[in-house]
């Protein structure tokens, strides 16, 4: 029996077990970051790239962004790491599509085209470079 036939023969609770587990894990992570403020020093490790080079990596400010997002402060979340906020929203949409597929008994196939993968990589690179240039200060966490 392959994965496709298992997803059709499983009951609804079985098909929703993995998406529900992933949602529980993400909710727990966001709850922790929401409760333990990353703006207070000593709670989380410092980015090694920032510490050793003074350059912001694409993830710098991600925890502060998540903290602000949990507290409903979207402007602060976007200021801390705008790309992370887009990532949260993209993950929420992808998770919702996954659940809809699971409810319907269809497996979710993620087969991104090479152009999409390269485009996302380019976006990440441009974001990283711009936030480290003098005129990109508005992207600093």
XYZ file of N, CA and C in Angstrom:
423
model
N 0.851 -1.174 0.000
C 0.000 0.000 0.000
C 0.897 1.238 0.000
N 0.694 2.130 -0.950
C 1.519 3.337 -1.007
C 0.853 4.478 -0.243
N 1.536 5.612 -0.163
C 1.047 6.755 0.629
C -0.264 7.282 0.081
N -0.452 7.255 -1.240
C -1.690 7.769 -1.829
C -2.892 6.946 -1.401
N -2.775 5.618 -1.443
C -3.912 4.784 -1.070
C -4.139 4.808 0.434
N -3.081 4.995 1.238
C -3.267 5.097 2.686
C -4.071 6.340 3.038
N -3.818 7.466 2.363
C -4.518 8.698 2.708
C -5.997 8.589 2.392
N -6.359 7.799 1.392
C -7.762 7.649 1.042
C -8.446 6.683 1.993
N -7.743 5.617 2.437
C -8.369 4.604 3.276
C -8.388 4.983 4.750
N -7.563 5.935 5.185
C -7.569 6.362 6.581
C -8.837 7.155 6.862
N -9.273 7.117 8.117
C -10.385 7.966 8.504
C -9.930 9.411 8.629
N -10.895 10.295 8.784
C -10.586 11.717 8.882
C -9.625 12.027 10.029
N -9.817 11.466 11.232
C -8.845 11.771 12.296
C -7.421 11.360 11.939
N -7.253 10.244 11.252
C -5.920 9.806 10.848
C -5.301 10.736 9.821
N -6.132 11.237 8.914
C -5.615 12.142 7.882
C -5.274 13.507 8.450
N -5.930 13.895 9.544
C -5.671 15.206 10.142
C -4.638 15.162 11.265
N -4.143 13.986 11.611
C -3.216 13.863 12.739
C -1.925 14.644 12.522
N -1.305 14.515 11.368
C -0.031 15.200 11.128
C -0.231 16.714 11.008
N -1.229 17.189 10.223
C -1.440 18.646 10.207
C -1.771 19.215 11.592
N -2.538 18.464 12.388
C -2.863 18.937 13.736
C -1.623 18.965 14.622
N -0.770 17.962 14.487
C 0.477 17.952 15.258
C 1.391 19.101 14.885
N 1.474 19.385 13.594
C 2.296 20.509 13.148
C 1.725 21.830 13.665
N 0.403 21.973 13.622
C -0.231 23.178 14.141
C 0.040 23.324 15.640
N -0.040 22.230 16.381
C 0.224 22.276 17.826
C 1.671 22.698 18.094
N 2.599 22.162 17.324
C 4.006 22.540 17.497
C 4.249 24.006 17.182
N 3.668 24.487 16.087
C 3.830 25.898 15.714
C 3.173 26.806 16.745
N 1.995 26.417 17.220
C 1.309 27.219 18.235
C 2.124 27.266 19.529
N 2.724 26.142 19.902
C 3.554 26.112 21.111
C 4.782 27.008 20.946
N 5.404 26.971 19.777
C 6.578 27.811 19.532
C 6.200 29.289 19.581
N 5.099 29.654 18.937
C 4.661 31.051 18.964
C 4.244 31.468 20.374
N 3.629 30.561 21.117
C 3.243 30.882 22.496
C 4.484 31.134 23.351
N 5.504 30.318 23.174
C 6.740 30.505 23.946
C 7.393 31.837 23.608
N 7.510 32.128 22.304
C 8.139 33.387 21.898
C 7.276 34.565 22.316
N 5.966 34.376 22.343
C 5.079 35.436 22.810
C 5.218 35.688 24.303
N 5.520 34.639 25.057
C 5.637 34.776 26.510
C 7.042 35.200 26.946
N 8.068 34.764 26.234
C 9.453 35.070 26.590
C 9.974 36.101 25.591
N 10.014 37.340 26.005
C 10.316 38.467 25.136
C 11.750 38.407 24.601
N 11.925 38.313 23.278
C 13.278 38.297 22.715
C 13.967 39.661 22.771
N 13.235 40.702 23.132
C 13.845 42.023 23.276
C 14.631 42.139 24.580
N 14.389 41.230 25.503
C 15.124 41.184 26.768
C 16.378 40.339 26.561
N 17.553 40.866 26.827
C 18.779 40.095 26.595
C 18.872 38.871 27.507
N 19.505 37.836 26.970
C 19.784 36.645 27.756
C 18.817 35.499 27.565
N 17.702 35.714 26.878
C 16.726 34.636 26.707
C 17.020 33.764 25.495
N 17.574 34.349 24.463
C 17.833 33.634 23.221
C 19.270 33.901 22.788
N 19.858 32.988 22.027
C 21.230 33.234 21.554
C 21.254 34.367 20.529
N 22.384 35.034 20.448
C 22.577 36.103 19.478
C 22.949 35.471 18.137
N 22.510 36.082 17.052
C 22.850 35.600 15.711
C 24.370 35.609 15.558
N 24.990 34.476 15.227
C 26.448 34.445 15.101
C 26.959 35.337 13.961
N 26.213 35.436 12.869
C 26.654 36.308 11.775
C 26.667 37.763 12.231
N 25.633 38.186 12.924
C 25.578 39.557 13.418
C 26.667 39.805 14.458
N 26.871 38.850 15.334
C 27.882 39.005 16.384
C 29.282 39.154 15.812
N 29.615 38.339 14.815
C 30.990 38.309 14.320
C 31.264 39.258 13.157
N 30.226 39.645 12.414
C 30.469 40.496 11.244
C 29.726 41.821 11.300
N 28.694 41.897 12.142
C 27.865 43.097 12.170
C 26.836 43.145 11.054
N 26.728 42.051 10.289
C 25.767 41.981 9.193
C 24.502 41.254 9.643
N 23.368 41.742 9.154
C 22.094 41.094 9.464
C 21.846 39.958 8.480
N 21.566 38.777 9.015
C 21.206 37.652 8.156
C 19.713 37.774 7.830
N 19.182 36.957 6.937
C 17.762 37.077 6.615
C 16.851 36.715 7.786
N 17.371 35.993 8.765
C 16.557 35.609 9.915
C 16.650 36.570 11.083
N 17.595 37.513 11.050
C 17.747 38.454 12.160
C 16.449 39.224 12.381
N 16.014 39.247 13.604
C 14.769 39.915 13.949
C 13.565 39.004 13.865
N 13.766 37.759 13.464
C 12.647 36.828 13.319
C 11.923 36.553 14.622
N 12.671 36.381 15.719
C 12.022 36.142 17.008
C 11.282 37.387 17.489
N 11.882 38.559 17.296
C 11.193 39.802 17.672
C 9.950 39.999 16.818
N 10.054 39.608 15.552
C 8.911 39.690 14.654
C 7.796 38.760 15.132
N 8.143 37.536 15.491
C 7.143 36.582 15.980
C 6.511 37.078 17.279
N 7.319 37.645 18.163
C 6.808 38.180 19.437
C 5.789 39.293 19.173
N 6.143 40.218 18.292
C 5.220 41.316 17.968
C 3.978 40.784 17.265
N 4.142 39.802 16.398
C 3.018 39.207 15.667
C 2.031 38.558 16.636
N 2.556 37.820 17.611
C 1.704 37.172 18.614
C 0.916 38.208 19.408
N 1.540 39.340 19.664
C 0.880 40.385 20.440
C 0.038 41.324 19.578
N -0.099 40.994 18.293
C -0.956 41.767 17.409
C -0.373 43.080 16.929
N 0.918 43.272 17.088
C 1.571 44.510 16.665
C 2.203 44.280 15.290
N 1.376 44.369 14.250
C 1.845 44.085 12.903
C 2.916 45.065 12.424
N 2.795 46.378 12.693
C 3.888 47.273 12.268
C 5.242 46.903 12.887
N 5.250 46.559 14.167
C 6.506 46.162 14.819
C 7.011 44.838 14.249
N 6.103 43.917 13.955
C 6.497 42.629 13.377
C 7.125 42.832 12.006
N 6.526 43.701 11.202
C 7.075 43.984 9.876
C 8.418 44.696 9.970
N 8.551 45.582 10.937
C 9.823 46.293 11.105
C 10.940 45.340 11.548
N 10.609 44.397 12.428
C 11.632 43.476 12.927
C 12.120 42.537 11.820
N 11.205 41.998 11.014
C 11.585 41.135 9.900
C 10.368 40.939 9.002
N 10.263 41.779 7.987
C 9.112 41.746 7.083
C 9.023 40.414 6.343
N 10.154 39.848 5.986
C 10.148 38.579 5.265
C 9.622 37.449 6.153
N 9.901 37.508 7.444
C 9.386 36.491 8.359
C 7.863 36.557 8.425
N 7.305 37.772 8.464
C 5.848 37.912 8.506
C 5.235 37.309 7.247
N 5.841 37.561 6.098
C 5.346 36.940 4.866
C 5.449 35.417 4.956
N 6.515 34.938 5.592
C 6.670 33.499 5.795
C 5.593 32.917 6.694
N 5.229 33.642 7.766
C 4.154 33.160 8.652
C 2.863 33.019 7.859
N 2.567 34.042 7.061
C 1.330 34.029 6.286
C 1.360 32.936 5.220
N 2.496 32.753 4.558
C 2.612 31.699 3.550
C 2.443 30.318 4.186
N 3.023 30.126 5.353
C 2.873 28.839 6.056
C 1.421 28.600 6.459
N 0.726 29.646 6.892
C -0.684 29.508 7.269
C -1.532 29.121 6.058
N -1.270 29.739 4.916
C -2.013 29.398 3.695
C -1.708 27.972 3.272
N -0.439 27.596 3.270
C -0.052 26.241 2.881
C -0.657 25.208 3.832
N -0.667 25.485 5.131
C -1.256 24.566 6.101
C -2.756 24.415 5.846
N -3.428 25.520 5.545
C -4.868 25.473 5.273
C -5.159 24.631 4.033
N -4.371 24.807 2.994
C -4.546 24.004 1.784
C -4.308 22.526 2.102
N -3.318 22.242 2.932
C -3.022 20.867 3.343
C -4.215 20.251 4.068
N -4.816 21.003 4.990
C -5.964 20.493 5.750
C -7.154 20.234 4.821
N -7.409 21.149 3.902
C -8.509 20.960 2.953
C -8.281 19.690 2.141
N -7.055 19.481 1.675
C -6.747 18.255 0.947
C -6.943 17.022 1.832
N -6.509 17.104 3.080
C -6.648 15.967 3.993
C -8.117 15.645 4.256
N -8.936 16.669 4.436
C -10.372 16.446 4.672
C -11.001 15.761 3.462
N -10.570 16.149 2.290
C -11.117 15.566 1.056
C -10.489 14.220 0.723
N -9.487 13.810 1.507
C -8.855 12.513 1.282
C -7.858 12.503 0.144
N -7.379 13.670 -0.236
C -6.401 13.769 -1.321
C -5.044 14.150 -0.745
N -3.982 13.515 -1.204
C -2.654 13.898 -0.715
C -2.258 15.258 -1.288
N -1.510 16.003 -0.519
C -1.007 17.297 -0.968
C 0.335 17.083 -1.650
N 0.429 17.533 -2.863
C 1.687 17.437 -3.604
C 2.268 18.834 -3.735
N 3.484 18.981 -3.241
C 4.188 20.248 -3.384
C 5.322 20.006 -4.372
N 5.179 20.584 -5.542
C 6.161 20.405 -6.596
C 6.472 21.772 -7.187
N 7.268 22.582 -6.444
C 7.536 23.934 -6.951
C 8.375 23.892 -8.217
N 8.050 24.764 -9.103
C 8.807 24.899 -10.345
C 10.171 25.511 -10.011
N 11.178 25.184 -10.788
C 12.511 25.757 -10.530
C 12.504 27.285 -10.500
N 11.679 27.895 -11.339
C 11.596 29.364 -11.352
C 11.131 29.926 -10.024
N 10.194 29.228 -9.377
C 9.714 29.677 -8.070
C 10.815 29.544 -7.019
N 11.515 28.428 -7.028
C 12.595 28.210 -6.060
C 13.695 29.262 -6.245
N 14.086 29.501 -7.499
C 15.104 30.509 -7.769
C 14.599 31.904 -7.402
N 13.333 32.167 -7.669
C 12.759 33.472 -7.330
C 12.741 33.713 -5.827
N 12.385 32.686 -5.053
C 12.399 32.826 -3.594
C 13.822 33.008 -3.079
N 14.755 32.283 -3.679
C 16.155 32.458 -3.301
C 16.652 33.864 -3.610
N 16.257 34.385 -4.766
C 16.647 35.751 -5.143
C 16.024 36.769 -4.187
N 14.753 36.567 -3.815
C 14.098 37.460 -2.858
C 14.843 37.460 -1.530
N 15.225 36.302 -1.058
C 15.976 36.181 0.192
C 17.320 36.890 0.085
N 17.992 36.723 -1.020
C 19.290 37.366 -1.226
C 19.150 38.888 -1.295
N 18.187 39.375 -2.054
C 17.974 40.819 -2.172
C 17.603 41.413 -0.824
N 16.717 40.738 -0.091
C 16.327 41.196 1.245
C 17.549 41.305 2.152
N 18.401 40.286 2.120
C 19.594 40.280 2.962
C 20.553 41.400 2.592
N 20.778 41.592 1.299
C 21.710 42.631 0.855
C 21.158 44.015 1.180
N 19.881 44.252 0.850
C 19.305 45.591 1.051
C 19.273 45.964 2.524
N 18.965 45.018 3.392
C 18.887 45.363 4.812
C 20.255 45.684 5.411
N 21.320 45.334 4.708
C 22.668 45.642 5.181
C 23.285 46.854 4.512
N 22.587 47.487 3.591
C 23.074 48.698 2.932
C 22.584 49.931 3.701
N 23.268 51.049 3.556
C 22.876 52.247 4.315
C 21.421 52.677 4.094
N 20.910 52.584 2.879
C 19.530 52.992 2.627
C 18.502 51.937 3.043
N 18.970 50.764 3.467
C 18.065 49.703 3.894
C 17.871 49.646 5.399
N 18.207 50.732 6.085
C 18.089 50.765 7.539
C 16.685 50.506 8.038
N 15.691 50.796 7.212
C 14.300 50.562 7.615
C 13.981 49.064 7.701
N 14.882 48.211 7.172
C 14.709 46.756 7.257
C 15.509 46.155 8.414
N 16.232 46.981 9.168
C 16.979 46.460 10.322
C 15.996 46.083 11.429
N 16.306 45.014 12.142
C 15.437 44.659 13.285
C 15.575 45.650 14.425
